[in-house]
Coordinates of N, CA, C and O in Angstrom, one line a residue:
M1 N 94.3 75.0 -100.3 CA 95.7 75.0 -100.4 C 96.2 73.6 -100.8 O 95.6 72.6 -100.5
N2 N 97.3 73.6 -101.6 CA 97.9 72.4 -102.0 C 99.4 72.6 -102.3 O 99.9 73.6 -102.1
S3 N 100.0 71.5 -102.7 CA 101.5 71.6 -102.9 C 101.9 72.5 -104.0 O 103.1 72.8 -104.2
K4 N 100.9 73.0 -104.8 CA 101.2 73.9 -105.9 C 101.1 75.4 -105.4 O 100.8 76.3 -106.2
S5 N 101.1 75.6 -104.1 CA 101.0 76.9 -103.5 C 102.2 77.4 -102.9 O 103.1 76.6 -102.4
A6 N 102.4 78.7 -102.8 CA 103.5 79.3 -102.1 C 103.0 80.5 -101.4 O 102.2 81.3 -101.8
L7 N 103.6 80.7 -100.2 CA 103.4 82.0 -99.4 C 104.5 82.9 -99.7 O 105.7 82.5 -99.5
L8 N 104.2 84.1 -100.2 CA 105.2 85.2 -100.4 C 105.1 86.1 -99.2 O 104.1 86.7 -98.9
V9 N 106.2 86.2 -98.4 CA 106.3 87.1 -97.3 C 107.2 88.2 -97.7 O 108.4 88.1 -97.8
I10 N 106.6 89.3 -98.1 CA 107.3 90.4 -98.7 C 107.8 91.4 -97.7 O 107.1 92.0 -96.9
D11 N 109.1 91.6 -97.7 CA 109.8 92.7 -97.0 C 109.4 92.8 -95.5 O 109.3 93.8 -94.9
A12 N 109.3 91.6 -94.9 CA 109.0 91.6 -93.4 C 110.3 91.7 -92.7 O 110.8 90.8 -92.0
Q13 N 110.9 92.8 -92.9 CA 112.3 93.1 -92.4 C 112.2 94.1 -91.3 O 111.3 94.9 -91.1
E14 N 113.3 94.0 -90.4 CA 113.3 94.8 -89.2 C 113.0 96.3 -89.4 O 112.2 96.9 -88.7
A15 N 113.6 96.9 -90.4 CA 113.5 98.4 -90.6 C 112.0 98.8 -91.0 O 111.6 99.9 -90.7
L16 N 111.3 97.9 -91.7 CA 110.0 98.2 -92.1 C 108.9 97.8 -91.1 O 108.0 98.5 -90.8
L17 N 109.1 96.6 -90.6 CA 108.0 96.0 -89.7 C 108.0 96.6 -88.3 O 106.9 96.8 -87.7
R18 N 109.1 96.9 -87.8 CA 109.2 97.5 -86.4 C 108.4 98.8 -86.4 O 108.7 99.8 -87.1
G19 N 107.3 98.8 -85.5 CA 106.5 100.1 -85.4 C 105.5 100.2 -86.4 O 104.8 101.2 -86.4
S20 N 105.3 99.3 -87.3 CA 104.3 99.4 -88.4 C 102.9 99.2 -87.7 O 102.8 98.7 -86.6
Y21 N 101.9 99.5 -88.4 CA 100.5 99.4 -87.9 C 100.2 97.9 -87.7 O 100.4 97.1 -88.5
L22 N 99.7 97.6 -86.5 CA 99.3 96.3 -86.0 C 100.5 95.3 -86.3 O 100.2 94.1 -86.7
E23 N 101.7 95.7 -85.9 CA 102.8 94.8 -86.1 C 102.7 93.4 -85.6 O 102.9 92.4 -86.3
E24 N 102.3 93.2 -84.4 CA 102.1 91.9 -83.8 C 101.1 91.1 -84.4 O 101.2 89.9 -84.7
E25 N 99.9 91.7 -84.8 CA 98.8 91.0 -85.4 C 99.2 90.5 -86.8 O 98.8 89.4 -87.2
V26 N 99.9 91.4 -87.5 CA 100.4 91.0 -88.9 C 101.4 89.8 -88.8 O 101.3 88.9 -89.6
L27 N 102.3 89.9 -87.8 CA 103.2 88.8 -87.7 C 102.5 87.5 -87.4 O 102.8 86.4 -87.9
K28 N 101.5 87.6 -86.5 CA 100.7 86.4 -86.2 C 100.0 85.8 -87.5 O 99.9 84.6 -87.7
A29 N 99.4 86.7 -88.3 CA 98.7 86.3 -89.5 C 99.7 85.7 -90.5 O 99.4 84.7 -91.2
I30 N 100.9 86.2 -90.6 CA 102.0 85.6 -91.5 C 102.3 84.2 -91.0 O 102.4 83.3 -91.8
E31 N 102.5 84.1 -89.7 CA 102.9 82.8 -89.1 C 101.7 81.8 -89.3 O 101.9 80.6 -89.6
T32 N 100.5 82.2 -89.1 CA 99.3 81.3 -89.3 C 99.3 80.8 -90.7 O 99.0 79.6 -90.9
T33 N 99.5 81.7 -91.6 CA 99.4 81.4 -93.0 C 100.6 80.4 -93.4 O 100.4 79.5 -94.1
A34 N 101.8 80.7 -92.9 CA 102.9 79.9 -93.2 C 102.7 78.5 -92.7 O 103.0 77.5 -93.4
L35 N 102.1 78.3 -91.5 CA 101.9 77.0 -91.0 C 100.9 76.2 -91.9 O 101.1 75.0 -92.1
K36 N 99.9 76.9 -92.3 CA 98.9 76.2 -93.2 C 99.5 75.9 -94.5 O 99.3 74.8 -95.0
V37 N 100.3 76.7 -95.1 CA 101.0 76.4 -96.4 C 101.9 75.3 -96.2 O 102.0 74.3 -97.0
R38 N 102.8 75.3 -95.2 CA 103.7 74.2 -94.9 C 103.0 72.9 -94.7 O 103.4 71.8 -95.2
R39 N 101.9 72.9 -93.9 CA 101.1 71.7 -93.6 C 100.6 71.0 -94.9 O 100.5 69.8 -95.0
E40 N 100.3 71.8 -95.9 CA 99.8 71.3 -97.2 C 100.9 71.1 -98.2 O 100.6 70.8 -99.4
G41 N 102.2 71.2 -97.8 CA 103.3 70.9 -98.7 C 103.7 72.0 -99.6 O 104.5 71.8 -100.5
G42 N 103.2 73.2 -99.3 CA 103.6 74.4 -100.1 C 104.9 75.0 -99.7 O 105.5 74.6 -98.7
L43 N 105.3 76.0 -100.4 CA 106.6 76.7 -100.1 C 106.3 78.0 -99.4 O 105.3 78.6 -99.6
V44 N 107.3 78.4 -98.5 CA 107.3 79.7 -97.9 C 108.5 80.4 -98.4 O 109.6 79.9 -98.3
I45 N 108.2 81.6 -99.0 CA 109.3 82.3 -99.7 C 109.4 83.7 -99.0 O 108.4 84.5 -99.0
Y46 N 110.5 84.0 -98.4 CA 110.8 85.3 -97.8 C 111.5 86.2 -98.8 O 112.6 85.8 -99.3
I47 N 110.9 87.3 -99.1 CA 111.4 88.3 -100.1 C 112.0 89.5 -99.3 O 111.3 90.1 -98.5
Q48 N 113.3 89.7 -99.6 CA 114.0 90.8 -98.9 C 114.3 91.9 -99.9 O 115.0 91.7 -100.9
H49 N 113.9 93.1 -99.5 CA 114.2 94.3 -100.4 C 115.6 94.8 -100.1 O 116.0 95.0 -98.9
C50 N 116.4 94.9 -101.1 CA 117.8 95.4 -101.0 C 117.7 96.9 -101.5 O 117.9 97.1 -102.7
H51 N 117.5 97.8 -100.6 CA 117.3 99.2 -101.0 C 118.7 99.8 -101.4 O 119.7 99.5 -100.8
S52 N 118.7 100.6 -102.5 CA 119.9 101.2 -102.9 C 120.2 102.6 -102.3 O 121.3 103.0 -102.3
R53 N 119.1 103.2 -101.7 CA 119.3 104.6 -101.2 C 119.0 104.7 -99.7 O 119.6 105.6 -99.1
W54 N 118.1 103.9 -99.2 CA 117.7 104.1 -97.8 C 118.6 103.1 -96.9 O 118.4 101.9 -97.0
D55 N 119.5 103.7 -96.1 CA 120.5 102.9 -95.4 C 119.9 101.8 -94.5 O 120.5 100.7 -94.5
P56 N 118.8 102.0 -93.8 CA 118.3 100.9 -92.9 C 118.0 99.6 -93.7 O 118.0 98.5 -93.2
M57 N 117.6 99.8 -95.0 CA 117.3 98.6 -95.8 C 118.3 98.2 -96.8 O 118.1 97.3 -97.7
K58 N 119.5 98.7 -96.7 CA 120.6 98.3 -97.6 C 121.1 96.9 -97.1 O 121.2 96.6 -95.9
K59 N 121.3 96.0 -98.1 CA 121.7 94.7 -97.7 C 122.9 94.6 -96.7 O 123.9 95.3 -96.9
G60 N 122.7 93.8 -95.7 CA 123.7 93.6 -94.7 C 123.5 94.5 -93.5 O 124.1 94.2 -92.4
N61 N 122.8 95.6 -93.6 CA 122.5 96.4 -92.4 C 121.5 95.7 -91.5 O 120.7 94.9 -92.0
P62 N 121.5 96.0 -90.2 CA 120.6 95.4 -89.3 C 119.1 95.5 -89.7 O 118.3 94.5 -89.5
G63 N 118.7 96.6 -90.2 CA 117.3 96.8 -90.6 C 116.9 95.9 -91.8 O 115.7 95.7 -92.1
W64 N 117.9 95.4 -92.6 CA 117.6 94.6 -93.8 C 117.2 93.2 -93.4 O 116.6 92.5 -94.1
E65 N 117.6 92.7 -92.2 CA 117.3 91.4 -91.7 C 115.8 91.1 -91.6 O 115.1 92.0 -91.3
L66 N 115.5 89.9 -91.8 CA 114.1 89.5 -91.6 C 113.7 89.7 -90.1 O 114.6 89.6 -89.2
H67 N 112.5 90.1 -89.8 CA 112.0 90.3 -88.5 C 112.3 89.1 -87.6 O 112.1 88.0 -87.9
Q68 N 112.9 89.4 -86.4 CA 113.3 88.4 -85.5 C 112.2 87.4 -85.0 O 112.5 86.3 -84.6
S69 N 111.0 87.9 -85.1 CA 109.8 87.0 -84.6 C 109.4 86.0 -85.7 O 108.6 85.1 -85.3
L70 N 109.9 86.1 -86.9 CA 109.5 85.2 -87.9 C 110.1 83.8 -87.7 O 111.3 83.7 -87.3
N71 N 109.3 82.8 -87.9 CA 109.8 81.4 -87.8 C 110.3 80.9 -89.1 O 109.7 80.0 -89.7
V72 N 111.5 81.4 -89.5 CA 112.1 81.0 -90.8 C 112.7 79.6 -90.6 O 113.5 79.4 -89.7
R73 N 112.4 78.7 -91.5 CA 112.9 77.3 -91.4 C 113.9 77.1 -92.5 O 114.0 77.8 -93.5
G74 N 114.7 76.1 -92.4 CA 115.8 75.7 -93.3 C 115.3 75.5 -94.7 O 116.0 75.8 -95.7
E75 N 114.1 74.9 -94.8 CA 113.5 74.6 -96.2 C 112.9 75.8 -96.9 O 112.6 75.8 -98.0
D76 N 112.7 76.9 -96.1 CA 112.2 78.1 -96.7 C 113.2 78.7 -97.7 O 114.4 78.5 -97.6
I77 N 112.6 79.5 -98.6 CA 113.4 80.1 -99.7 C 113.5 81.6 -99.4 O 112.6 82.2 -99.0
R78 N 114.6 82.2 -99.7 CA 114.8 83.6 -99.7 C 115.1 84.1 -101.1 O 115.9 83.5 -101.8
V79 N 114.5 85.3 -101.4 CA 114.6 85.9 -102.7 C 114.9 87.4 -102.4 O 114.2 88.0 -101.6
E80 N 115.9 87.9 -103.1 CA 116.3 89.3 -102.9 C 115.7 90.1 -104.1 O 115.6 89.6 -105.2
K81 N 115.3 91.4 -103.8 CA 114.8 92.2 -104.9 C 115.2 93.6 -104.7 O 115.6 94.0 -103.6
E82 N 115.1 94.5 -105.7 CA 115.4 95.9 -105.6 C 114.3 96.8 -106.0 O 114.4 98.0 -105.9
A83 N 113.2 96.2 -106.5 CA 112.0 97.0 -106.9 C 110.8 96.7 -106.1 O 110.8 95.6 -105.4
S84 N 109.8 97.5 -106.2 CA 108.5 97.2 -105.4 C 107.9 95.9 -105.9 O 107.4 95.1 -105.1
D85 N 107.9 95.6 -107.2 CA 107.4 94.4 -107.8 C 108.4 93.3 -107.5 O 109.5 93.3 -108.0
S86 N 108.0 92.3 -106.7 CA 108.9 91.2 -106.3 C 109.3 90.4 -107.4 O 110.3 89.6 -107.3
F87 N 108.7 90.4 -108.6 CA 109.0 89.7 -109.7 C 110.1 90.4 -110.6 O 110.8 89.7 -111.3
Y88 N 110.2 91.7 -110.5 CA 111.1 92.4 -111.4 C 112.5 92.2 -111.1 O 113.1 92.4 -110.0
E89 N 113.2 91.6 -112.1 CA 114.6 91.3 -112.1 C 115.1 90.6 -110.8 O 116.1 90.9 -110.2
S90 N 114.2 89.6 -110.4 CA 114.6 88.8 -109.2 C 114.4 87.3 -109.6 O 114.0 87.0 -110.8
E91 N 114.7 86.4 -108.8 CA 114.6 85.0 -109.0 C 113.2 84.4 -108.8 O 113.0 83.2 -108.9
L92 N 112.3 85.3 -108.3 CA 111.0 84.8 -107.8 C 110.3 83.9 -108.9 O 109.9 82.8 -108.6
E93 N 110.2 84.4 -110.1 CA 109.4 83.7 -111.1 C 110.0 82.3 -111.4 O 109.4 81.3 -111.5
Q94 N 111.4 82.3 -111.5 CA 112.1 81.0 -111.7 C 111.8 80.0 -110.6 O 111.6 78.8 -110.8
V95 N 111.9 80.5 -109.3 CA 111.6 79.7 -108.2 C 110.2 79.1 -108.2 O 110.0 77.9 -108.0
L96 N 109.2 79.9 -108.5 CA 107.9 79.5 -108.6 C 107.7 78.5 -109.7 O 107.0 77.4 -109.6
Q97 N 108.2 78.8 -110.9 CA 108.1 77.9 -112.0 C 108.7 76.5 -111.8 O 108.2 75.5 -112.1
K98 N 109.9 76.5 -111.2 CA 110.7 75.3 -111.0 C 109.9 74.4 -110.0 O 109.9 73.2 -110.2
A99 N 109.2 75.0 -109.1 CA 108.4 74.2 -108.1 C 107.0 73.9 -108.6 O 106.2 73.2 -107.9
G100 N 106.6 74.4 -109.7 CA 105.3 74.1 -110.3 C 104.2 74.9 -109.5 O 103.0 74.4 -109.5
I101 N 104.5 76.0 -109.0 CA 103.5 76.8 -108.2 C 102.6 77.5 -109.2 O 103.0 78.1 -110.1
G102 N 101.3 77.4 -108.8 CA 100.2 78.1 -109.6 C 99.4 79.1 -108.8 O 98.7 79.9 -109.3
H103 N 99.6 79.0 -107.4 CA 98.8 79.9 -106.5 C 99.8 80.5 -105.5 O 100.5 79.8 -104.9
V104 N 99.7 81.8 -105.4 CA 100.5 82.5 -104.4 C 99.6 83.2 -103.4 O 98.6 83.8 -103.7
Y105 N 100.0 83.0 -102.1 CA 99.4 83.8 -101.0 C 100.4 84.9 -100.7 O 101.6 84.7 -100.6
I106 N 99.8 86.1 -100.5 CA 100.7 87.3 -100.4 C 100.5 87.9 -99.0 O 99.3 88.2 -98.6
T107 N 101.6 88.2 -98.4 CA 101.6 88.9 -97.1 C 102.8 89.9 -97.1 O 103.7 89.8 -98.0
G108 N 102.9 90.7 -96.1 CA 104.1 91.5 -95.9 C 103.9 93.0 -95.9 O 102.9 93.5 -95.5
L109 N 105.0 93.7 -96.4 CA 105.0 95.2 -96.3 C 105.5 95.7 -97.7 O 106.1 95.0 -98.4
Q110 N 105.3 96.9 -97.9 CA 104.3 97.8 -97.4 C 103.1 97.7 -98.4 O 103.3 97.5 -99.6
T111 N 102.0 97.8 -97.8 CA 100.7 97.6 -98.5 C 100.6 98.3 -99.8 O 100.4 97.7 -100.8
E112 N 100.9 99.6 -99.8 CA 100.7 100.4 -101.0 C 101.8 100.4 -102.0 O 101.7 100.9 -103.1
F113 N 102.9 99.8 -101.6 CA 104.1 99.7 -102.5 C 104.3 98.2 -103.0 O 103.8 97.8 -104.0
C114 N 105.1 97.5 -102.2 CA 105.5 96.2 -102.7 C 104.4 95.1 -102.7 O 104.4 94.3 -103.5
V115 N 103.5 95.2 -101.7 CA 102.4 94.2 -101.7 C 101.5 94.5 -102.9 O 101.1 93.5 -103.6
D116 N 101.1 95.7 -103.1 CA 100.2 96.1 -104.2 C 100.9 95.7 -105.6 O 100.3 95.0 -106.4
A117 N 102.2 96.1 -105.8 CA 102.8 95.8 -107.0 C 103.0 94.3 -107.3 O 102.8 93.8 -108.4
T118 N 103.3 93.5 -106.2 CA 103.5 92.1 -106.4 C 102.1 91.4 -106.7 O 102.1 90.5 -107.5
C119 N 101.1 91.8 -106.0 CA 99.7 91.2 -106.3 C 99.4 91.4 -107.8 O 98.9 90.5 -108.5
R120 N 99.5 92.7 -108.2 CA 99.2 93.0 -109.6 C 100.0 92.2 -110.6 O 99.5 91.7 -111.6
S121 N 101.3 92.1 -110.3 CA 102.2 91.4 -111.2 C 101.9 89.9 -111.3 O 101.9 89.3 -112.3
A122 N 101.7 89.3 -110.1 CA 101.3 87.9 -110.0 C 100.1 87.6 -110.8 O 100.0 86.6 -111.6
L123 N 99.1 88.5 -110.7 CA 97.8 88.3 -111.4 C 98.1 88.3 -112.9 O 97.6 87.5 -113.7
S124 N 98.9 89.3 -113.4 CA 99.2 89.5 -114.8 C 100.0 88.3 -115.4 O 99.9 88.0 -116.5
K125 N 100.8 87.7 -114.5 CA 101.6 86.6 -114.9 C 100.9 85.3 -114.9 O 101.4 84.2 -115.2
G126 N 99.6 85.3 -114.5 CA 98.8 84.1 -114.6 C 98.6 83.3 -113.3 O 98.1 82.2 -113.3
Y127 N 99.2 83.8 -112.2 CA 99.0 83.0 -111.0 C 97.7 83.3 -110.4 O 97.1 84.4 -110.5
E128 N 97.2 82.3 -109.6 CA 96.0 82.5 -108.8 C 96.6 83.3 -107.6 O 97.7 82.9 -107.0
V129 N 95.9 84.3 -107.1 CA 96.5 85.2 -106.1 C 95.5 85.3 -104.9 O 94.3 85.6 -105.1
T130 N 96.0 85.1 -103.7 CA 95.2 85.3 -102.5 C 96.0 86.3 -101.7 O 97.1 86.0 -101.2
L131 N 95.4 87.5 -101.4 CA 96.0 88.5 -100.5 C 95.4 88.2 -99.1 O 94.2 88.1 -98.9
I132 N 96.3 88.0 -98.2 CA 95.9 87.8 -96.8 C 95.6 89.1 -96.1 O 96.5 89.9 -95.9
S133 N 94.3 89.4 -95.9 CA 93.8 90.7 -95.5 C 94.4 91.2 -94.2 O 94.6 92.4 -94.1
D134 N 94.7 90.3 -93.3 CA 95.3 90.7 -92.0 C 96.8 90.4 -92.0 O 97.4 90.6 -90.9
G135 N 97.4 90.1 -93.1 CA 98.8 89.7 -93.2 C 99.6 90.7 -93.9 O 100.8 90.4 -94.3
H136 N 99.1 91.9 -94.1 CA 100.0 93.0 -94.7 C 99.8 94.3 -94.0 O 98.7 94.5 -93.4
T137 N 100.7 95.2 -94.0 CA 100.7 96.4 -93.3 C 101.6 97.5 -93.9 O 102.3 97.2 -94.8
T138 N 101.5 98.6 -93.2 CA 102.3 99.8 -93.6 C 102.3 100.7 -92.5 O 101.9 100.4 -91.4
G139 N 102.8 102.0 -92.7 CA 102.8 103.0 -91.7 C 101.9 104.1 -92.1 O 101.5 104.2 -93.3
D140 N 101.6 105.0 -91.2 CA 100.8 106.2 -91.6 C 101.6 107.1 -92.6 O 102.8 107.3 -92.4
A141 N 101.0 107.5 -93.6 CA 101.6 108.4 -94.6 C 100.6 109.4 -95.1 O 100.1 110.2 -94.3
V142 N 100.3 109.4 -96.4 CA 99.3 110.3 -97.0 C 98.0 110.1 -96.3 O 97.2 111.1 -96.1
I143 N 97.6 108.8 -96.0 CA 96.4 108.5 -95.3 C 96.8 107.6 -94.1 O 97.9 106.9 -94.2
P144 N 96.0 107.4 -93.1 CA 96.4 106.5 -92.0 C 96.5 105.1 -92.5 O 95.8 104.6 -93.5
A145 N 97.4 104.3 -91.9 CA 97.7 102.9 -92.3 C 96.4 102.1 -92.4 O 96.2 101.3 -93.3
S146 N 95.5 102.2 -91.4 CA 94.3 101.4 -91.4 C 93.5 101.7 -92.6 O 92.9 100.7 -93.2
K147 N 93.4 102.9 -93.1 CA 92.6 103.2 -94.3 C 93.4 102.7 -95.6 O 92.7 102.3 -96.5
M148 N 94.7 102.8 -95.6 CA 95.5 102.3 -96.7 C 95.2 100.8 -96.9 O 95.0 100.3 -98.0
I149 N 95.3 100.1 -95.8 CA 95.1 98.6 -95.8 C 93.6 98.3 -96.3 O 93.4 97.5 -97.2
E150 N 92.7 99.0 -95.7 CA 91.3 98.8 -96.1 C 91.1 99.1 -97.6 O 90.4 98.3 -98.3
H151 N 91.6 100.2 -98.0 CA 91.5 100.5 -99.4 C 92.1 99.5 -100.4 O 91.5 99.1 -101.3
H152 N 93.3 99.0 -100.0 CA 94.0 98.0 -100.9 C 93.2 96.7 -100.9 O 93.2 96.0 -101.9
N153 N 92.7 96.3 -99.7 CA 92.0 95.0 -99.6 C 90.8 95.1 -100.6 O 90.4 94.1 -101.3
Y154 N 90.1 96.3 -100.7 CA 89.0 96.5 -101.5 C 89.4 96.5 -103.0 O 88.9 95.8 -103.9
V155 N 90.4 97.4 -103.3 CA 90.8 97.6 -104.7 C 91.3 96.4 -105.3 O 91.0 96.0 -106.4
L156 N 92.2 95.7 -104.6 CA 92.9 94.5 -105.2 C 91.9 93.4 -105.4 O 92.0 92.6 -106.4
A157 N 90.9 93.3 -104.6 CA 89.8 92.3 -104.8 C 88.9 92.6 -106.0 O 88.2 91.7 -106.4
N158 N 88.9 93.8 -106.4 CA 88.0 94.3 -107.5 C 88.7 94.7 -108.7 O 88.0 95.4 -109.5
L159 N 89.9 94.4 -108.9 CA 90.6 94.7 -110.2 C 89.9 94.0 -111.4 O 89.4 92.9 -111.2
A160 N 89.8 94.7 -112.5 CA 89.3 94.1 -113.7 C 90.3 93.2 -114.4 O 91.4 93.6 -114.6
H161 N 89.9 91.9 -114.6 CA 90.7 91.0 -115.3 C 89.8 90.0 -116.0 O 88.8 89.6 -115.3
P162 N 90.0 89.6 -117.2 CA 89.1 88.8 -117.9 C 88.9 87.3 -117.4 O 87.9 86.7 -117.7
T163 N 89.9 86.8 -116.8 CA 89.8 85.4 -116.4 C 90.0 85.1 -114.9 O 89.8 83.9 -114.5
R164 N 90.4 86.0 -114.1 CA 90.7 85.7 -112.7 C 90.6 87.0 -111.9 O 90.5 88.1 -112.4
S165 N 90.7 86.8 -110.6 CA 90.7 87.9 -109.7 C 91.6 87.6 -108.5 O 92.0 86.5 -108.3
I166 N 91.8 88.6 -107.7 CA 92.6 88.4 -106.5 C 91.6 88.2 -105.4 O 90.8 89.0 -105.1
R167 N 91.8 87.0 -104.8 CA 91.0 86.7 -103.6 C 91.6 87.4 -102.4 O 92.8 87.3 -102.2
V168 N 90.8 88.0 -101.6 CA 91.2 88.6 -100.4 C 90.5 87.9 -99.2 O 89.3 87.9 -99.1
C169 N 91.3 87.3 -98.3 CA 90.7 86.7 -97.1 C 91.6 86.8 -95.9 O 92.8 87.0 -96.0
N170 N 91.0 86.6 -94.8 CA 91.7 86.6 -93.5 C 92.5 85.3 -93.3 O 92.1 84.3 -93.8
S171 N 93.6 85.4 -92.6 CA 94.4 84.2 -92.4 C 93.7 83.1 -91.7 O 94.0 81.9 -91.9
Q172 N 92.7 83.4 -90.9 CA 91.9 82.4 -90.2 C 91.0 81.6 -91.1 O 90.5 80.5 -90.7
D173 N 90.6 82.2 -92.2 CA 89.6 81.7 -93.1 C 90.2 80.8 -94.3 O 89.5 80.4 -95.1
L174 N 91.5 80.6 -94.3 CA 92.1 79.8 -95.3 C 91.7 78.4 -95.3 O 91.5 77.8 -94.2

């Protein structure tokens, strides 16, 4: 880690995180990663989804707020988005470029939607990407949440790219 790094905390909002698989453990992994990134002079960026159709995640509603257990600091940055890809029509890329960020650590929700889309987009945009394996989660859906997380940790670490890959590691191993 160095000052050219940023932690992206994707959609760690009340409506999504409450009751998600391993909620407390994921919050701990996010906080562990945030402390390490801050200690090295990096940025912590909280990304909030502003849903247009699902009321709990509409901007301003209680479920839209960041999870109350997160230790959000004054120097942290907030970015709003409307798509699964955190880069799509948001300020994220401008924030990263302005700060000279070359490496992003990715955590948050939901594994199969916004975490996946943002990892792939960051890789395609030329960032070094580290997915925190214990720092993202989802709920049971088509398959159980535990299998969804396991699947994405494997798939994202093994995407084909000619010059880089997504590193997947546990928050304790940073």
